mmCIF file of C-alpha atoms in Angstrom:
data_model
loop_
_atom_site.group_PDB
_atom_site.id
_atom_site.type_symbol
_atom_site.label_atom_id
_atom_site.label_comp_id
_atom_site.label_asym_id
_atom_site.label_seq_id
_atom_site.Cartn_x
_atom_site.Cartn_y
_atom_site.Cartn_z
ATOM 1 C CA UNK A 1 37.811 -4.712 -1.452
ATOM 2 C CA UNK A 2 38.725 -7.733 0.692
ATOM 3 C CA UNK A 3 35.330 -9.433 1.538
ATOM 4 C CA UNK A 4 36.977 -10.856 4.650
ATOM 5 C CA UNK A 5 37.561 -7.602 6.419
ATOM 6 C CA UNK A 6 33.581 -6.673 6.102
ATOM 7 C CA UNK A 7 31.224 -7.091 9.020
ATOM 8 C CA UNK A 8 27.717 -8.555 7.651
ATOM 9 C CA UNK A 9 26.443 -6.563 10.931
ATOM 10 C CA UNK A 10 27.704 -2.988 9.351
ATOM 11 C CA UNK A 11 25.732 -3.763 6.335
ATOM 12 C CA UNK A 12 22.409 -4.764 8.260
ATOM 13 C CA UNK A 13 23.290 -1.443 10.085
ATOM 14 C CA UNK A 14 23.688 0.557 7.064
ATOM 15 C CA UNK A 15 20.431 -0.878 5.639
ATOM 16 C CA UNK A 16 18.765 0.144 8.259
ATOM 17 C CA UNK A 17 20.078 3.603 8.487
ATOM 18 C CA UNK A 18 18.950 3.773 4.658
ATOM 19 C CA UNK A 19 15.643 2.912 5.158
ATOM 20 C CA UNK A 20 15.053 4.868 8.250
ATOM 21 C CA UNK A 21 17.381 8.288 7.584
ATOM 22 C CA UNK A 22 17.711 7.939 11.150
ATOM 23 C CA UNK A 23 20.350 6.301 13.572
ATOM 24 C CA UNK A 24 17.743 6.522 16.779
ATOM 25 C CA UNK A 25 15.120 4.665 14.534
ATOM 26 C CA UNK A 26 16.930 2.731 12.598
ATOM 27 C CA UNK A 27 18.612 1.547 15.808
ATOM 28 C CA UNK A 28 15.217 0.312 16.391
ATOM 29 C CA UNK A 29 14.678 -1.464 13.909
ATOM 30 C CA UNK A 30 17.767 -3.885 14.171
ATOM 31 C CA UNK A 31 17.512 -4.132 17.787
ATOM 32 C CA UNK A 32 20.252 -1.670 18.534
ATOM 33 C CA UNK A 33 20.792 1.276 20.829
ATOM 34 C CA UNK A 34 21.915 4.911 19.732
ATOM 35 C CA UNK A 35 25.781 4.553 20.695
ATOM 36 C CA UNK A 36 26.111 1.218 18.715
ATOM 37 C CA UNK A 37 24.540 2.388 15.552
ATOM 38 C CA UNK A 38 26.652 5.280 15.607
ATOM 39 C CA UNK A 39 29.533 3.081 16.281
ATOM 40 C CA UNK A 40 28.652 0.969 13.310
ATOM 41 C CA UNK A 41 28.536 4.338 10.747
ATOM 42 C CA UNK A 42 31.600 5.581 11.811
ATOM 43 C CA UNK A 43 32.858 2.023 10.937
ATOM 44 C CA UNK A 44 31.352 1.854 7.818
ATOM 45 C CA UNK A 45 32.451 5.774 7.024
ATOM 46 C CA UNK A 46 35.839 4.352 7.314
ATOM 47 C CA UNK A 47 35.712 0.960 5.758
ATOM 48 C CA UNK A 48 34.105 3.082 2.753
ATOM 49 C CA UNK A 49 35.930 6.195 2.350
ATOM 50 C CA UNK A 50 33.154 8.335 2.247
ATOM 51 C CA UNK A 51 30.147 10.250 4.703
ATOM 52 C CA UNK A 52 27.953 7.826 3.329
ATOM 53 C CA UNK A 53 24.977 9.758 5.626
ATOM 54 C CA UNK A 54 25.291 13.733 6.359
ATOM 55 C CA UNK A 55 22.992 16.125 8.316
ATOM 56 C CA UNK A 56 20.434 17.671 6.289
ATOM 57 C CA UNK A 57 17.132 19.980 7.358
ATOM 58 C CA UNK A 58 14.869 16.295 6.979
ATOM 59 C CA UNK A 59 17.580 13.996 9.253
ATOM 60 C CA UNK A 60 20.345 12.220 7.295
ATOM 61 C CA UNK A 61 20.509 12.469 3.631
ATOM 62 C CA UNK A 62 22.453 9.714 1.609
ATOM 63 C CA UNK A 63 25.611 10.847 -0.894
ATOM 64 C CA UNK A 64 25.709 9.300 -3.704
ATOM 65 C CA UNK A 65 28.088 6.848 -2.926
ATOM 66 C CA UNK A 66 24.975 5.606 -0.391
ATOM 67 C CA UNK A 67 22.659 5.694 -3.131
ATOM 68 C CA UNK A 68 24.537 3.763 -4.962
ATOM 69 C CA UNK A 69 25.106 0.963 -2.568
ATOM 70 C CA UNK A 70 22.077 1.135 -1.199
ATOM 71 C CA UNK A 71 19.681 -1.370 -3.422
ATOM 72 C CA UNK A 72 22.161 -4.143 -4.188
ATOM 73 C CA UNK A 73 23.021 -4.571 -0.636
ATOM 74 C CA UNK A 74 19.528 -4.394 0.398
ATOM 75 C CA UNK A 75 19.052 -7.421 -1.845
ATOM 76 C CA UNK A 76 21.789 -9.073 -0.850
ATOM 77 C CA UNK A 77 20.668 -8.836 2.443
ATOM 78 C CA UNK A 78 17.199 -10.044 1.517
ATOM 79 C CA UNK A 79 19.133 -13.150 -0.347
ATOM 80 C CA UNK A 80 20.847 -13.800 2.462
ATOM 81 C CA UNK A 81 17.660 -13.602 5.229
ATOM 82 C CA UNK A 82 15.457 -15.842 2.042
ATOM 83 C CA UNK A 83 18.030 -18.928 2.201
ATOM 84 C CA UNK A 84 18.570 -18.657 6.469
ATOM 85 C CA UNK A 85 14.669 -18.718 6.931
ATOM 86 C CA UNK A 86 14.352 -21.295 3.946
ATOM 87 C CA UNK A 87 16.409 -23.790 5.411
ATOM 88 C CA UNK A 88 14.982 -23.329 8.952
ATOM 89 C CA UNK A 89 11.506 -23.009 8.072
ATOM 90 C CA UNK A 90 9.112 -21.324 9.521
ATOM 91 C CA UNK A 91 6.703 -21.101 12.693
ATOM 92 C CA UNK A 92 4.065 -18.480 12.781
ATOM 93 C CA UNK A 93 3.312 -19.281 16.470
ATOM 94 C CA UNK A 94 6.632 -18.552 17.768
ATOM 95 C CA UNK A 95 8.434 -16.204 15.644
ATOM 96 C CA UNK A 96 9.010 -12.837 16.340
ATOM 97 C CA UNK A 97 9.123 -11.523 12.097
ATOM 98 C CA UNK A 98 8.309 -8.203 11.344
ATOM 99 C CA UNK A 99 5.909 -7.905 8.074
ATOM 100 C CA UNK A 100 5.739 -4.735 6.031
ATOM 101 C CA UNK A 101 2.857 -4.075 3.495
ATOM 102 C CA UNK A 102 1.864 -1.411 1.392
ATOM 103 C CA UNK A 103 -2.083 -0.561 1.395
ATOM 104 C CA UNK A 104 -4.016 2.061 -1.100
ATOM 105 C CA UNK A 105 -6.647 3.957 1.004
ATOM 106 C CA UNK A 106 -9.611 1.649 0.651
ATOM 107 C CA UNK A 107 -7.662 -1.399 1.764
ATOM 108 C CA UNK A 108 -6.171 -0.301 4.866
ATOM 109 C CA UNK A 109 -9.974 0.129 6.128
ATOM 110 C CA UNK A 110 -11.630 -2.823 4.031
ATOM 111 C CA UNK A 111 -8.603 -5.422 5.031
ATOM 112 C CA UNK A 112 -6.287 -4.229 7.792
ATOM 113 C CA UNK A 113 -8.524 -4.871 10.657
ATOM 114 C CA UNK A 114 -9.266 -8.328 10.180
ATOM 115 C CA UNK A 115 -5.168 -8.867 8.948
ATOM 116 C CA UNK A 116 -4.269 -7.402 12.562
ATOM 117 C CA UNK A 117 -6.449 -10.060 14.066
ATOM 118 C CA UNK A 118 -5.740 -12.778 12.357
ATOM 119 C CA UNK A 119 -1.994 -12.027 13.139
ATOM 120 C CA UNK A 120 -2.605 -11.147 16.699
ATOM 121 C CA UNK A 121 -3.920 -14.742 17.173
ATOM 122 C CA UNK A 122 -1.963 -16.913 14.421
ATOM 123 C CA UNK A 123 1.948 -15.303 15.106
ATOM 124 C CA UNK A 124 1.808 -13.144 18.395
ATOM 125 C CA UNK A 125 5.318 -12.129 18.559
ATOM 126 C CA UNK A 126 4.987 -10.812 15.034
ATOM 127 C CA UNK A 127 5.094 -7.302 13.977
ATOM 128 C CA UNK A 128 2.945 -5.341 11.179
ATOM 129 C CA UNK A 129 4.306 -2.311 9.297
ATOM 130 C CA UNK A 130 1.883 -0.698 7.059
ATOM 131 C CA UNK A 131 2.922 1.741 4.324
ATOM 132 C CA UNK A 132 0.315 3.631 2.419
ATOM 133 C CA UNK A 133 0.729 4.828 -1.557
ATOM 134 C CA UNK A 134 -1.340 6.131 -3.985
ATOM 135 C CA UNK A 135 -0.689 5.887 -7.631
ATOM 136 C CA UNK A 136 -0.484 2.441 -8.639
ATOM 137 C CA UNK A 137 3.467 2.353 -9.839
ATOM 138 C CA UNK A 138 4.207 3.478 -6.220
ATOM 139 C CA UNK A 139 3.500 0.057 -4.973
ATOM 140 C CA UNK A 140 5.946 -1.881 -7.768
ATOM 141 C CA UNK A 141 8.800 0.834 -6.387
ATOM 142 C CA UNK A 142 8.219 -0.722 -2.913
ATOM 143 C CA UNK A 143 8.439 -3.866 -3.731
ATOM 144 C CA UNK A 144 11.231 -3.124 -5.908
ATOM 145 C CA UNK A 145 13.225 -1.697 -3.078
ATOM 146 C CA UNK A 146 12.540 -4.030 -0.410
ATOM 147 C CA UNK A 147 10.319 -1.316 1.813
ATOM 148 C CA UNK A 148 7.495 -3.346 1.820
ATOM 149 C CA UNK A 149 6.792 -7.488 1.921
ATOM 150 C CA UNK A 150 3.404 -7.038 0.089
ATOM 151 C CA UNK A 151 1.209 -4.811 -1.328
ATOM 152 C CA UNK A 152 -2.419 -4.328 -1.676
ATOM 153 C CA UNK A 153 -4.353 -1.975 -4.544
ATOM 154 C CA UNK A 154 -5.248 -1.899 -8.021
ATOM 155 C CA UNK A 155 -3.168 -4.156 -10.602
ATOM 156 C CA UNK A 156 0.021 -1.672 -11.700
ATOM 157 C CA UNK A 157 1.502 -2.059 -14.994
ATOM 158 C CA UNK A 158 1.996 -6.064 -15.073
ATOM 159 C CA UNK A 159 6.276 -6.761 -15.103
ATOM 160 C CA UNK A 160 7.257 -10.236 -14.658
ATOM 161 C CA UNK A 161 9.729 -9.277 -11.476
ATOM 162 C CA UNK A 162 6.152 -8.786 -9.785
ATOM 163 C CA UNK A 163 3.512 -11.311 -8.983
ATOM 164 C CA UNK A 164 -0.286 -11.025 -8.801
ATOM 165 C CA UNK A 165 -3.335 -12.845 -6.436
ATOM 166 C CA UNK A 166 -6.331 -10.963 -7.301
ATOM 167 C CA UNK A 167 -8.466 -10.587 -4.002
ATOM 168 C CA UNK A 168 -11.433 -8.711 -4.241
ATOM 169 C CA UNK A 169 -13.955 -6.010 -6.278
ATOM 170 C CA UNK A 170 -15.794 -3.517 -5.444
ATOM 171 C CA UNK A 171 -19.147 -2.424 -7.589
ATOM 172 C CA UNK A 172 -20.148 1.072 -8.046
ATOM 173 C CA UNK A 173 -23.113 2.993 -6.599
ATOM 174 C CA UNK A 174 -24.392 6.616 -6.846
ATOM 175 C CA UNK A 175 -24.674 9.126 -3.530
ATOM 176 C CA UNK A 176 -26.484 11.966 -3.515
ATOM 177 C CA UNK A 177 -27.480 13.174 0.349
ATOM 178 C CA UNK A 178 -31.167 12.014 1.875
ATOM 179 C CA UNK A 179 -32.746 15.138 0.835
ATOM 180 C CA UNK A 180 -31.405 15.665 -2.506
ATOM 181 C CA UNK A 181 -33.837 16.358 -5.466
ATOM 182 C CA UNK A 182 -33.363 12.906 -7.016
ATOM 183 C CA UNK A 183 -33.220 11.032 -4.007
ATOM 184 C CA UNK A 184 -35.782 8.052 -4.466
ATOM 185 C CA UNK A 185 -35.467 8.348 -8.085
ATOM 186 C CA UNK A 186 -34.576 6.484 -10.903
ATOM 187 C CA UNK A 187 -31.183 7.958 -11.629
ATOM 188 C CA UNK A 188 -31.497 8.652 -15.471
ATOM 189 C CA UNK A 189 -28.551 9.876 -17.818
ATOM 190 C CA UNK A 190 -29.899 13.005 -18.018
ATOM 191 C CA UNK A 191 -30.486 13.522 -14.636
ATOM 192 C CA UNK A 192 -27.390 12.234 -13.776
ATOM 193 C CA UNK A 193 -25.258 14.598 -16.390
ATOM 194 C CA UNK A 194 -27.409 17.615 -15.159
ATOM 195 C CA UNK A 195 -25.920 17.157 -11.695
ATOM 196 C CA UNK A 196 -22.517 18.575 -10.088
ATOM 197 C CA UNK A 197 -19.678 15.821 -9.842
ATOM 198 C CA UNK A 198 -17.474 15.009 -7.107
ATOM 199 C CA UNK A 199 -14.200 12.810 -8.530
ATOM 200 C CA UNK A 200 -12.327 11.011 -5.952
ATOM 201 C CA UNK A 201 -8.917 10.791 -8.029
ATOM 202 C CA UNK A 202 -5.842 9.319 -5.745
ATOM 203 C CA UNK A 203 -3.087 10.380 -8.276
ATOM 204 C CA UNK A 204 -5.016 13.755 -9.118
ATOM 205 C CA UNK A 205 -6.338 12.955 -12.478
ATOM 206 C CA UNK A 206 -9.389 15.050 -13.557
ATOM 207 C CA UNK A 207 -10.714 11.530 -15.701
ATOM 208 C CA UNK A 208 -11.716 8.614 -13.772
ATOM 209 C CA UNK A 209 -13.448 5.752 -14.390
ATOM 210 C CA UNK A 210 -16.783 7.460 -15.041
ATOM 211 C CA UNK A 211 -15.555 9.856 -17.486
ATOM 212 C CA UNK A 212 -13.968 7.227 -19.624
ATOM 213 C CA UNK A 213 -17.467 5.012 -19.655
ATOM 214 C CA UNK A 214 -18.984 8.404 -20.329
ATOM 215 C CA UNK A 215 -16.241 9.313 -23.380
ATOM 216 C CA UNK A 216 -17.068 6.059 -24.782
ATOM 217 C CA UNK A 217 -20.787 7.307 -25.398
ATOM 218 C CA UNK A 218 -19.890 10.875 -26.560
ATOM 219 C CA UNK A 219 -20.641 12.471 -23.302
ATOM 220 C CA UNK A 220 -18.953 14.427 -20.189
ATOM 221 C CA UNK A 221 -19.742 15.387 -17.095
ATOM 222 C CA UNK A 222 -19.585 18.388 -15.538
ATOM 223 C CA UNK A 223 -16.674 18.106 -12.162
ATOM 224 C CA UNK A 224 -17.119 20.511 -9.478
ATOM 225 C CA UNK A 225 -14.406 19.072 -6.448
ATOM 226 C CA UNK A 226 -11.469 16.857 -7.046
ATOM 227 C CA UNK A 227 -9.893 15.255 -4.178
ATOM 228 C CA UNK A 228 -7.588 12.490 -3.602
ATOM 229 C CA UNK A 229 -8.945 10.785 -0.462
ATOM 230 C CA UNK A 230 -11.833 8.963 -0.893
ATOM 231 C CA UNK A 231 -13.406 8.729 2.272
ATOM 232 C CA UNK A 232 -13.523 12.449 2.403
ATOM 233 C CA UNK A 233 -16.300 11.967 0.141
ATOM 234 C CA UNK A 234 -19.737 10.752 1.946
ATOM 235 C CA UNK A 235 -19.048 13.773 4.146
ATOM 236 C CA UNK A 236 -19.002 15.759 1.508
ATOM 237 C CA UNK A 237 -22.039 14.983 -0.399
ATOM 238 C CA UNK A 238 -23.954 14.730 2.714
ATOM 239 C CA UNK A 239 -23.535 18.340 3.245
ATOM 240 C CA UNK A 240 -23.899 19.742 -0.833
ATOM 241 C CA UNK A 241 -25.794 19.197 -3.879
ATOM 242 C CA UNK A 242 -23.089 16.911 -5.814
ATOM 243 C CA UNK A 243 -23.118 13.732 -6.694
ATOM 244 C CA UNK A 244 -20.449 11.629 -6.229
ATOM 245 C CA UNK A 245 -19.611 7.700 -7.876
ATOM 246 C CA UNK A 246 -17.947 5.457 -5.783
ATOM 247 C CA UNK A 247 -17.060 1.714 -4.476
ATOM 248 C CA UNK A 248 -19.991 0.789 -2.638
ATOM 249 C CA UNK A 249 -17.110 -0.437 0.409
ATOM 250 C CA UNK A 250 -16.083 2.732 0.589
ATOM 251 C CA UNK A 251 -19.711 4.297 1.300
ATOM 252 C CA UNK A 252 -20.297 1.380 3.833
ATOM 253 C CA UNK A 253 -17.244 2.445 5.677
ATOM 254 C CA UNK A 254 -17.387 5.739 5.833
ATOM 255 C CA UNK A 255 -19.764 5.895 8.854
ATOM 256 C CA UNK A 256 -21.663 8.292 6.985
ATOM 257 C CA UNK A 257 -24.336 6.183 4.685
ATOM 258 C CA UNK A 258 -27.389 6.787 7.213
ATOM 259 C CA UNK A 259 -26.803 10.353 5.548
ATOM 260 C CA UNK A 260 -27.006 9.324 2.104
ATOM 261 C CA UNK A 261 -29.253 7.909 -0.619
ATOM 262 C CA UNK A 262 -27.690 5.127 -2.635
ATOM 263 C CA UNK A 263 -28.643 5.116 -6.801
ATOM 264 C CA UNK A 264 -27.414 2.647 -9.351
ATOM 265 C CA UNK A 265 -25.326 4.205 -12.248
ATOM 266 C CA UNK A 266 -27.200 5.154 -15.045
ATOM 267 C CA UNK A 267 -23.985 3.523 -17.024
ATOM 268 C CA UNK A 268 -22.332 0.086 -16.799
ATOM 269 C CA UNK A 269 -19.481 0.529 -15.082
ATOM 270 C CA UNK A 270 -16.567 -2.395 -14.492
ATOM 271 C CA UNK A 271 -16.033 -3.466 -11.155
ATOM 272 C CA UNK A 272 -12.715 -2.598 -9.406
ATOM 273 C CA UNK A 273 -10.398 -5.154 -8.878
ATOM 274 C CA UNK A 274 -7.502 -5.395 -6.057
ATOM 275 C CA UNK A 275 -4.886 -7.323 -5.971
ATOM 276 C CA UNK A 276 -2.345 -8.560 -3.834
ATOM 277 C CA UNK A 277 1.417 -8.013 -4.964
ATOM 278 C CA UNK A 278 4.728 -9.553 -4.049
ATOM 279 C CA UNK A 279 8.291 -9.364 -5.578
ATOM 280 C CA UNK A 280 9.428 -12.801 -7.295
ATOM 281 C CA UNK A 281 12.501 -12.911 -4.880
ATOM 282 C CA UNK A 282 9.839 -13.777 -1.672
ATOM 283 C CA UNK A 283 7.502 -15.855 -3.676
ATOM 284 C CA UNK A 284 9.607 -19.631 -2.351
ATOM 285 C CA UNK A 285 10.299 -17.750 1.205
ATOM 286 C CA UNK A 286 8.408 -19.584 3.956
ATOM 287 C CA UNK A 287 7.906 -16.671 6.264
ATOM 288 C CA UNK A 288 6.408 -14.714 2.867
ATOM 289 C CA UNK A 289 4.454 -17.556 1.756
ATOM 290 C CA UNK A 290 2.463 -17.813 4.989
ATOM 291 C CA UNK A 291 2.229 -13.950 5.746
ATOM 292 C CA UNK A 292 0.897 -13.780 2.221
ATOM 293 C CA UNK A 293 -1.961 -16.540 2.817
ATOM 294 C CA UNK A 294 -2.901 -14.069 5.716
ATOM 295 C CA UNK A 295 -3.706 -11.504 3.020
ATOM 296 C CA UNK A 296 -5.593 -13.479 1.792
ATOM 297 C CA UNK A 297 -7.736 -14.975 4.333
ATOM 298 C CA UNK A 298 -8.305 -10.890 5.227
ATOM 299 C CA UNK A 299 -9.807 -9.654 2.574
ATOM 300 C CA UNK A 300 -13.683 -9.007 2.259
ATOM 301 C CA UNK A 301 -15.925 -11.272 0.706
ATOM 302 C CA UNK A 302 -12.753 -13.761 0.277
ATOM 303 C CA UNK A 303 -13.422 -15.590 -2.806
ATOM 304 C CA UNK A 304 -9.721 -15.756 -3.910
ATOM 305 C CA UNK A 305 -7.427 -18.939 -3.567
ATOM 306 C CA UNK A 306 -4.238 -19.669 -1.792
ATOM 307 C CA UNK A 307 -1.546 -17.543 -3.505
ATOM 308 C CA UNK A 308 1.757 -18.705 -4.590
#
């Protein structure tokens, strides 16, 4: 195909329409109305010889030629937008970027306040997207694909196409509600492995890291709920017998810890650790580099240094 006859605009439009399965919203997000994104797929339909984007029951599903086209024109694109901000640099105070992160549940309430305020005041024509995930290898696929800018959560399996700023742990404590038998106790093995569990497991495992400190001492623990979303959990033990492990953030954010006694774990258990996450195609870009700083300065209890 002669490179020559190809609009870079069609592609930006086609990106977009990727991303957002939409031409009304993905309109939106390149700054174009209905008419002209339609326009620009009936273009591209043409230009490419196929549907590219048909009607399905969820909006517009890709064919397969899409699919196939879609990731190495999305980097492309993101080549292309690196070296134009590179060379032009980059001013926080008057640019009008949009920045796209990925959070896990406890970071969105332990980090994206303060992020949203420190934008608000540092780059206030900026935009923030926030995407949420769960299991841990979610967050390399959106970086991978170019949905998100950053992400925040526990380390994923380490790959050398992703980099790493560790930015903050979390300890473990106990809860049990107020009025629960052991409340004001001294939280003993026994007591504690005579006692119904609550697991908070985001990728709906039925071992977390309790029962592996537990397996490595020959014991288990009896589980009576398993949920995925942690901050369901203070509720819940407020209002039952169960006992539940958890980050002491999460407790402290909950809204719910007037309603709850707090016991150390009658087990040494290893801190969690979150990190911050970034493709190695952003790490030089200017625009990345700063919004990633931000990150940074957000987190709780910042003790972490200026990433890369």
């Amino acid at each position: 195909m002669d490179l020559h006859g190809i609009d870079l605009n069609l592609l930006v439009a086609f990106d977009a329409l990727m991303k957002e399965r939409s031409v009304t919203k993905a309109g939106i997000r390149i700054g174009r109305t209905q008419p002209a994104m339609s326009a620009a797929l009936a273009r591209l339909r043409s230009l490419l010889r196929d549907e590219l984007l048909v009607r399905g029951p969820q909006g517009l599903q890709p064919t397969p030629r899409a699919l196939d086209l879609a990731e190495p024109l999305s980097r492309a694109l993101a080549e292309i937008q690196h070296t134009l901000d590179f060379t032009q640099g980059f001013d926080p105070s008057t640019s009008s970027a949009t920045f796209t992160i990925g959070l896990s549940d406890h970071p969105t309430f332990a980090l994206l306040p303060r992020l949203v305020t420190l934008l608000a005041g540092a780059a206030p024509g900026a935009a923030l997207q926030v995407r949420n995930f769960s299991a841990r290898d979610d967050a390399i696929d959106l970086l991978d694909a170019g949905e998100v800018d950053v992400t925040v959560g526990v380390p994923a399996v380490k790959t050398g196409r992703i980099l790493t700023q560790p930015l903050f742990e979390e300890r473990f404590v106990c809860i049990v509600r107020k009025d629960h038998p052991v409340a004001g106790r001294e939280l003993d093995l026994d007591r504690f492995l005579a006692l119904p569990h609550l697991l908070v497991s985001p990728e709906n495992e039925r071992f977390g890291h309790v029962d592996a400190a537990l397996a490595k001492r020959g014991f288990q623990r009896r589980l009576s709920l398993t949920l995925p979303n942690m901050y369901a959990a203070p509720l819940l033990i407020a209002r039952s017998d169960m006992i539940a492990t958890l980050m002491a953030g999460v407790v402290e954010a909950s809204g719910h810890s007037d309603e709850l006694t707090l016991l150390e774990p009658p087990l040494a258990l290893d801190p969690i650790s979150f990190v911050l996450s970034w493709h190695r195609r952003n790490d030089t870009h200017p625009a990345q580099r700063w919004f990633r700083n931000c990150v940074v300065e957000a987190a709780p209890r910042n003790k972490a240094k200026t990433p890369g």
